[in-house]
PDB file of C-alpha atoms in Angstrom:
ATOM      1  CA  MET R   1      22.411 -35.236  39.935  1.00  0.00           C
ATOM      2  CA  THR R   2      22.063 -34.264  36.339  1.00  0.00           C
ATOM      3  CA  GLU R   3      25.549 -33.628  34.274  1.00  0.00           C
ATOM      4  CA  GLU R   4      23.117 -30.555  33.483  1.00  0.00           C
ATOM      5  CA  TYR R   5      21.717 -29.472  37.174  1.00  0.00           C
ATOM      6  CA  TYR R   6      22.743 -26.069  36.951  1.00  0.00           C
ATOM      7  CA  LEU R   7      20.532 -25.061  33.709  1.00  0.00           C
ATOM      8  CA  ARG R   8      18.563 -22.368  34.449  1.00  0.00           C
ATOM      9  CA  PRO R   9      16.366 -20.016  32.815  1.00  0.00           C
ATOM     10  CA  GLY R  10      17.080 -18.065  29.870  1.00  0.00           C
ATOM     11  CA  LEU R  11      19.491 -20.273  28.108  1.00  0.00           C
ATOM     12  CA  GLU R  12      17.966 -19.885  24.576  1.00  0.00           C
ATOM     13  CA  GLU R  13      18.387 -16.383  24.679  1.00  0.00           C
ATOM     14  CA  LEU R  14      22.001 -16.042  25.980  1.00  0.00           C
ATOM     15  CA  ALA R  15      22.647 -18.823  23.014  1.00  0.00           C
ATOM     16  CA  SER R  16      21.406 -16.300  20.920  1.00  0.00           C
ATOM     17  CA  HIS R  17      22.938 -13.527  21.994  1.00  0.00           C
ATOM     18  CA  TYR R  18      26.027 -15.993  21.892  1.00  0.00           C
ATOM     19  CA  ARG R  19      25.462 -16.108  17.973  1.00  0.00           C
ATOM     20  CA  GLU R  20      25.101 -11.930  17.732  1.00  0.00           C
ATOM     21  CA  ILE R  21      28.134 -11.681  19.292  1.00  0.00           C
ATOM     22  CA  LEU R  22      29.773 -14.533  16.845  1.00  0.00           C
ATOM     23  CA  GLY R  23      28.973 -11.978  14.507  1.00  0.00           C
ATOM     24  CA  LEU R  24      29.826  -9.294  15.985  1.00  0.00           C
ATOM     25  CA  LEU R  25      33.393 -10.715  15.904  1.00  0.00           C
ATOM     26  CA  GLY R  26      33.280 -11.561  12.210  1.00  0.00           C
ATOM     27  CA  GLU R  27      32.765 -14.235  12.498  1.00  0.00           C
ATOM     28  CA  ASP R  28      30.245 -16.323  10.969  1.00  0.00           C
ATOM     29  CA  ALA R  29      28.400 -18.720  13.583  1.00  0.00           C
ATOM     30  CA  GLY R  30      26.201 -21.130  10.831  1.00  0.00           C
ATOM     31  CA  ARG R  31      29.525 -22.466  10.427  1.00  0.00           C
ATOM     32  CA  GLU R  32      30.049 -26.733  11.294  1.00  0.00           C
ATOM     33  CA  GLY R  33      32.612 -26.060  13.537  1.00  0.00           C
ATOM     34  CA  LEU R  34      30.725 -22.947  15.655  1.00  0.00           C
ATOM     35  CA  GLN R  35      27.316 -23.992  14.361  1.00  0.00           C
ATOM     36  CA  LYS R  36      26.807 -25.695  17.783  1.00  0.00           C
ATOM     37  CA  THR R  37      29.100 -23.649  20.061  1.00  0.00           C
ATOM     38  CA  PRO R  38      25.985 -20.641  21.318  1.00  0.00           C
ATOM     39  CA  MET R  39      24.208 -23.218  22.992  1.00  0.00           C
ATOM     40  CA  ARG R  40      27.758 -24.794  24.746  1.00  0.00           C
ATOM     41  CA  VAL R  41      29.292 -21.390  26.055  1.00  0.00           C
ATOM     42  CA  ALA R  42      25.321 -20.392  27.176  1.00  0.00           C
ATOM     43  CA  LYS R  43      25.843 -24.213  29.161  1.00  0.00           C
ATOM     44  CA  ALA R  44      29.360 -23.152  30.306  1.00  0.00           C
ATOM     45  CA  MET R  45      28.362 -19.857  31.271  1.00  0.00           C
ATOM     46  CA  GLN R  46      25.719 -20.724  33.017  1.00  0.00           C
ATOM     47  CA  PHE R  47      27.190 -23.521  35.294  1.00  0.00           C
ATOM     48  CA  LEU R  48      30.423 -21.162  35.346  1.00  0.00           C
ATOM     49  CA  THR R  49      27.865 -18.478  37.559  1.00  0.00           C
ATOM     50  CA  LYS R  50      25.581 -21.173  39.367  1.00  0.00           C
ATOM     51  CA  GLY R  51      26.899 -19.805  42.147  1.00  0.00           C
ATOM     52  CA  TYR R  52      23.795 -17.561  41.992  1.00  0.00           C
ATOM     53  CA  THR R  53      21.098 -20.128  42.587  1.00  0.00           C
ATOM     54  CA  GLN R  54      23.460 -21.445  45.875  1.00  0.00           C
ATOM     55  CA  ASP R  55      22.814 -20.491  49.215  1.00  0.00           C
ATOM     56  CA  PRO R  56      26.252 -21.136  51.193  1.00  0.00           C
ATOM     57  CA  LYS R  57      24.452 -19.551  54.459  1.00  0.00           C
ATOM     58  CA  ALA R  58      22.364 -22.893  53.878  1.00  0.00           C
ATOM     59  CA  ILE R  59      24.923 -25.120  53.428  1.00  0.00           C
ATOM     60  CA  LEU R  60      26.931 -24.009  55.854  1.00  0.00           C
ATOM     61  CA  GLU R  61      23.538 -24.754  58.119  1.00  0.00           C
ATOM     62  CA  GLN R  62      23.227 -28.110  56.686  1.00  0.00           C
ATOM     63  CA  ALA R  63      26.329 -29.753  58.575  1.00  0.00           C
ATOM     64  CA  LEU R  64      26.041 -27.593  61.699  1.00  0.00           C
ATOM     65  CA  PHE R  65      27.288 -29.643  65.136  1.00  0.00           C
ATOM     66  CA  HIS R  66      27.718 -28.527  68.849  1.00  0.00           C
ATOM     67  CA  GLU R  67      30.427 -28.912  69.917  1.00  0.00           C
ATOM     68  CA  GLU R  68      33.662 -27.878  72.949  1.00  0.00           C
ATOM     69  CA  TYR R  69      36.225 -27.120  70.605  1.00  0.00           C
ATOM     70  CA  SER R  70      37.848 -24.430  70.465  1.00  0.00           C
ATOM     71  CA  HIS R  71      40.900 -24.384  68.593  1.00  0.00           C
ATOM     72  CA  MET R  72      41.902 -23.409  64.998  1.00  0.00           C
ATOM     73  CA  VAL R  73      40.096 -25.088  62.409  1.00  0.00           C
ATOM     74  CA  ILE R  74      41.623 -24.610  58.762  1.00  0.00           C
ATOM     75  CA  VAL R  75      40.787 -26.041  55.488  1.00  0.00           C
ATOM     76  CA  LYS R  76      43.979 -24.946  53.208  1.00  0.00           C
ATOM     77  CA  ASP R  77      44.823 -24.822  49.452  1.00  0.00           C
ATOM     78  CA  ILE R  78      40.525 -25.216  48.594  1.00  0.00           C
ATOM     79  CA  ASN R  79      40.981 -24.904  44.326  1.00  0.00           C
ATOM     80  CA  PHE R  80      38.316 -22.276  42.086  1.00  0.00           C
ATOM     81  CA  TYR R  81      38.180 -20.869  39.411  1.00  0.00           C
ATOM     82  CA  SER R  82      35.626 -17.635  39.242  1.00  0.00           C
ATOM     83  CA  MET R  83      34.952 -15.007  36.705  1.00  0.00           C
ATOM     84  CA  CYS R  84      36.761 -11.676  36.663  1.00  0.00           C
ATOM     85  CA  GLU R  85      33.645  -8.867  36.376  1.00  0.00           C
ATOM     86  CA  HIS R  86      35.590  -6.418  34.697  1.00  0.00           C
ATOM     87  CA  HIS R  87      36.669  -8.810  31.351  1.00  0.00           C
ATOM     88  CA  MET R  88      34.957 -12.186  31.946  1.00  0.00           C
ATOM     89  CA  LEU R  89      37.783 -14.389  32.252  1.00  0.00           C
ATOM     90  CA  PRO R  90      38.318 -16.413  34.576  1.00  0.00           C
ATOM     91  CA  PHE R  91      40.970 -15.988  37.689  1.00  0.00           C
ATOM     92  CA  TYR R  92      41.851 -19.018  39.680  1.00  0.00           C
ATOM     93  CA  GLY R  93      43.383 -20.013  42.703  1.00  0.00           C
ATOM     94  CA  LYS R  94      43.781 -21.129  46.314  1.00  0.00           C
ATOM     95  CA  ALA R  95      41.821 -19.762  49.403  1.00  0.00           C
ATOM     96  CA  HIS R  96      42.966 -20.800  53.030  1.00  0.00           C
ATOM     97  CA  VAL R  97      40.129 -20.474  55.407  1.00  0.00           C
ATOM     98  CA  ALA R  98      40.440 -20.457  59.143  1.00  0.00           C
ATOM     99  CA  TYR R  99      38.084 -20.268  62.156  1.00  0.00           C
ATOM    100  CA  ILE R 100      38.526 -20.712  65.899  1.00  0.00           C
ATOM    101  CA  PRO R 101      34.594 -22.148  66.963  1.00  0.00           C
ATOM    102  CA  ASN R 102      32.580 -21.113  69.303  1.00  0.00           C
ATOM    103  CA  GLY R 103      30.417 -23.936  70.457  1.00  0.00           C
ATOM    104  CA  TYR R 104      29.394 -24.732  66.965  1.00  0.00           C
ATOM    105  CA  ILE R 105      31.546 -27.065  64.422  1.00  0.00           C
ATOM    106  CA  THR R 106      30.257 -27.059  60.154  1.00  0.00           C
ATOM    107  CA  GLY R 107      31.483 -30.013  58.514  1.00  0.00           C
ATOM    108  CA  LEU R 108      34.775 -28.948  56.472  1.00  0.00           C
ATOM    109  CA  SER R 109      33.324 -29.770  53.225  1.00  0.00           C
ATOM    110  CA  LYS R 110      31.327 -27.144  53.659  1.00  0.00           C
ATOM    111  CA  ILE R 111      33.410 -24.120  53.988  1.00  0.00           C
ATOM    112  CA  ALA R 112      34.861 -25.919  50.621  1.00  0.00           C
ATOM    113  CA  ARG R 113      31.862 -25.491  49.003  1.00  0.00           C
ATOM    114  CA  VAL R 114      31.422 -21.845  50.748  1.00  0.00           C
ATOM    115  CA  VAL R 115      34.189 -21.149  48.222  1.00  0.00           C
ATOM    116  CA  GLU R 116      32.670 -22.321  45.822  1.00  0.00           C
ATOM    117  CA  VAL R 117      29.282 -20.616  45.950  1.00  0.00           C
ATOM    118  CA  PHE R 118      31.209 -17.428  45.767  1.00  0.00           C
ATOM    119  CA  ALA R 119      33.217 -17.932  43.115  1.00  0.00           C
ATOM    120  CA  ARG R 120      30.286 -18.903  40.992  1.00  0.00           C
ATOM    121  CA  ARG R 121      29.685 -16.075  40.236  1.00  0.00           C
ATOM    122  CA  LEU R 122      31.115 -12.696  38.264  1.00  0.00           C
ATOM    123  CA  GLN R 123      33.764 -11.647  40.828  1.00  0.00           C
ATOM    124  CA  VAL R 124      37.049  -9.762  41.720  1.00  0.00           C
ATOM    125  CA  GLN R 125      38.595 -11.282  44.685  1.00  0.00           C
ATOM    126  CA  GLU R 126      39.065  -8.782  46.855  1.00  0.00           C
ATOM    127  CA  ARG R 127      35.150  -8.790  47.912  1.00  0.00           C
ATOM    128  CA  MET R 128      34.719 -12.740  47.165  1.00  0.00           C
ATOM    129  CA  THR R 129      37.300 -12.459  49.925  1.00  0.00           C
ATOM    130  CA  HIS R 130      35.401 -11.009  52.197  1.00  0.00           C
ATOM    131  CA  GLN R 131      31.899 -12.730  50.955  1.00  0.00           C
ATOM    132  CA  ILE R 132      33.234 -15.716  52.688  1.00  0.00           C
ATOM    133  CA  MET R 133      34.750 -14.368  55.387  1.00  0.00           C
ATOM    134  CA  GLU R 134      31.294 -12.593  56.360  1.00  0.00           C
ATOM    135  CA  CYS R 135      29.578 -15.293  55.567  1.00  0.00           C
ATOM    136  CA  ILE R 136      31.246 -18.302  57.898  1.00  0.00           C
ATOM    137  CA  ASN R 137      31.797 -15.891  60.923  1.00  0.00           C
ATOM    138  CA  ASP R 138      27.881 -14.595  60.283  1.00  0.00           C
ATOM    139  CA  THR R 139      26.456 -17.781  60.470  1.00  0.00           C
ATOM    140  CA  LEU R 140      28.378 -20.112  62.349  1.00  0.00           C
ATOM    141  CA  HIS R 141      29.372 -16.880  65.351  1.00  0.00           C
ATOM    142  CA  PRO R 142      32.956 -18.736  66.419  1.00  0.00           C
ATOM    143  CA  MET R 143      35.667 -16.289  67.882  1.00  0.00           C
ATOM    144  CA  GLY R 144      36.784 -15.611  64.052  1.00  0.00           C
ATOM    145  CA  VAL R 145      37.034 -15.930  60.732  1.00  0.00           C
ATOM    146  CA  MET R 146      40.804 -15.598  58.341  1.00  0.00           C
ATOM    147  CA  VAL R 147      40.490 -15.905  54.552  1.00  0.00           C
ATOM    148  CA  VAL R 148      43.329 -15.558  52.573  1.00  0.00           C
ATOM    149  CA  ILE R 149      43.319 -16.223  48.231  1.00  0.00           C
ATOM    150  CA  GLU R 150      46.090 -16.128  46.313  1.00  0.00           C
ATOM    151  CA  ALA R 151      45.051 -16.583  42.399  1.00  0.00           C
ATOM    152  CA  ALA R 152      45.746 -15.887  38.991  1.00  0.00           C
ATOM    153  CA  HIS R 153      44.517 -13.174  36.998  1.00  0.00           C
ATOM    154  CA  MET R 154      43.649 -14.351  32.864  1.00  0.00           C
ATOM    155  CA  CYS R 155      42.754 -10.602  32.853  1.00  0.00           C
ATOM    156  CA  MET R 156      46.679  -9.914  33.965  1.00  0.00           C
ATOM    157  CA  GLN R 157      48.312 -12.091  31.875  1.00  0.00           C
ATOM    158  CA  MET R 158      46.564 -12.588  28.441  1.00  0.00           C
ATOM    159  CA  ARG R 159      45.771  -9.051  27.540  1.00  0.00           C
ATOM    160  CA  GLY R 160      46.241  -5.744  29.689  1.00  0.00           C
ATOM    161  CA  VAL R 161      50.513  -5.585  31.099  1.00  0.00           C
ATOM    162  CA  GLU R 162      50.103  -9.145  29.960  1.00  0.00           C
ATOM    163  CA  LYS R 163      52.235 -10.398  33.251  1.00  0.00           C
ATOM    164  CA  GLN R 164      52.508 -14.218  33.587  1.00  0.00           C
ATOM    165  CA  ASN R 165      53.580 -14.944  36.572  1.00  0.00           C
ATOM    166  CA  SER R 166      51.927 -12.380  38.704  1.00  0.00           C
ATOM    167  CA  LEU R 167      49.735 -13.473  42.014  1.00  0.00           C
ATOM    168  CA  THR R 168      47.523 -11.517  43.965  1.00  0.00           C
ATOM    169  CA  THR R 169      46.479 -12.554  47.618  1.00  0.00           C
ATOM    170  CA  THR R 170      43.893 -10.944  49.238  1.00  0.00           C
ATOM    171  CA  SER R 171      42.481 -11.499  53.279  1.00  0.00           C
ATOM    172  CA  ALA R 172      40.113 -10.819  55.000  1.00  0.00           C
ATOM    173  CA  PHE R 173      39.461 -11.307  59.015  1.00  0.00           C
ATOM    174  CA  SER R 174      37.527 -10.771  62.511  1.00  0.00           C
ATOM    175  CA  GLY R 175      37.096 -11.546  66.055  1.00  0.00           C
ATOM    176  CA  VAL R 176      39.785 -12.990  67.947  1.00  0.00           C
ATOM    177  CA  PHE R 177      42.498 -12.845  64.470  1.00  0.00           C
ATOM    178  CA  GLU R 178      41.997  -8.714  64.805  1.00  0.00           C
ATOM    179  CA  SER R 179      45.152  -9.942  67.310  1.00  0.00           C
ATOM    180  CA  SER R 180      48.501 -10.264  65.439  1.00  0.00           C
ATOM    181  CA  LYS R 181      49.575 -12.900  67.074  1.00  0.00           C
ATOM    182  CA  THR R 182      46.480 -15.514  66.040  1.00  0.00           C
ATOM    183  CA  ARG R 183      46.825 -14.139  62.296  1.00  0.00           C
ATOM    184  CA  GLU R 184      50.280 -14.566  62.087  1.00  0.00           C
ATOM    185  CA  GLU R 185      49.734 -18.331  63.224  1.00  0.00           C
ATOM    186  CA  PHE R 186      47.605 -18.613  60.912  1.00  0.00           C
ATOM    187  CA  MET R 187      49.664 -17.817  57.783  1.00  0.00           C
ATOM    188  CA  ASN R 188      52.924 -20.287  59.717  1.00  0.00           C
ATOM    189  CA  LEU R 189      50.104 -23.088  58.950  1.00  0.00           C
ATOM    190  CA  ILE R 190      48.873 -22.143  55.364  1.00  0.00           C
ATOM    191  CA  LYS R 191      53.157 -22.489  54.317  1.00  0.00           C
TER     192      LYS R 191
END
């Protein structure tokens, strides 16, 4: 895989818009330190939004195995980086994902890849949490899925309220995780 595998059509046009943005901010896009910045930013934005070109369901299906295991499978502390759709500033943190198989399991790395696909889109944490849960639920048809995401939002730390140590926690669950006992077991296991 090449270093810039994520590049897609529209790169030159995106770079020209960033050149214009630099001017609107009062900068000289032609000065030495900024001459290549518009293209670097355009490439960075295409990387940070590469999730739009990926199919998370197909990722799970690539490693779908019949297995008669019916206990909780947890992949925790999945680091992710995303971009807030409201201010286009980063938010980052950890996702914890659990499911209880119903005849099929998937490769553990595929769970982390699904988190990555949804994180690499302009997002809000609440939607991302639900999308991950829904994708796993709709693809694996498990007895239940639970997703918990803890994240720091630069839009709250760098601007606005400027609260440096705040974290946002969201959760989504289905199936057997509707039971508070099952949710509690999951929460105890991810601590």
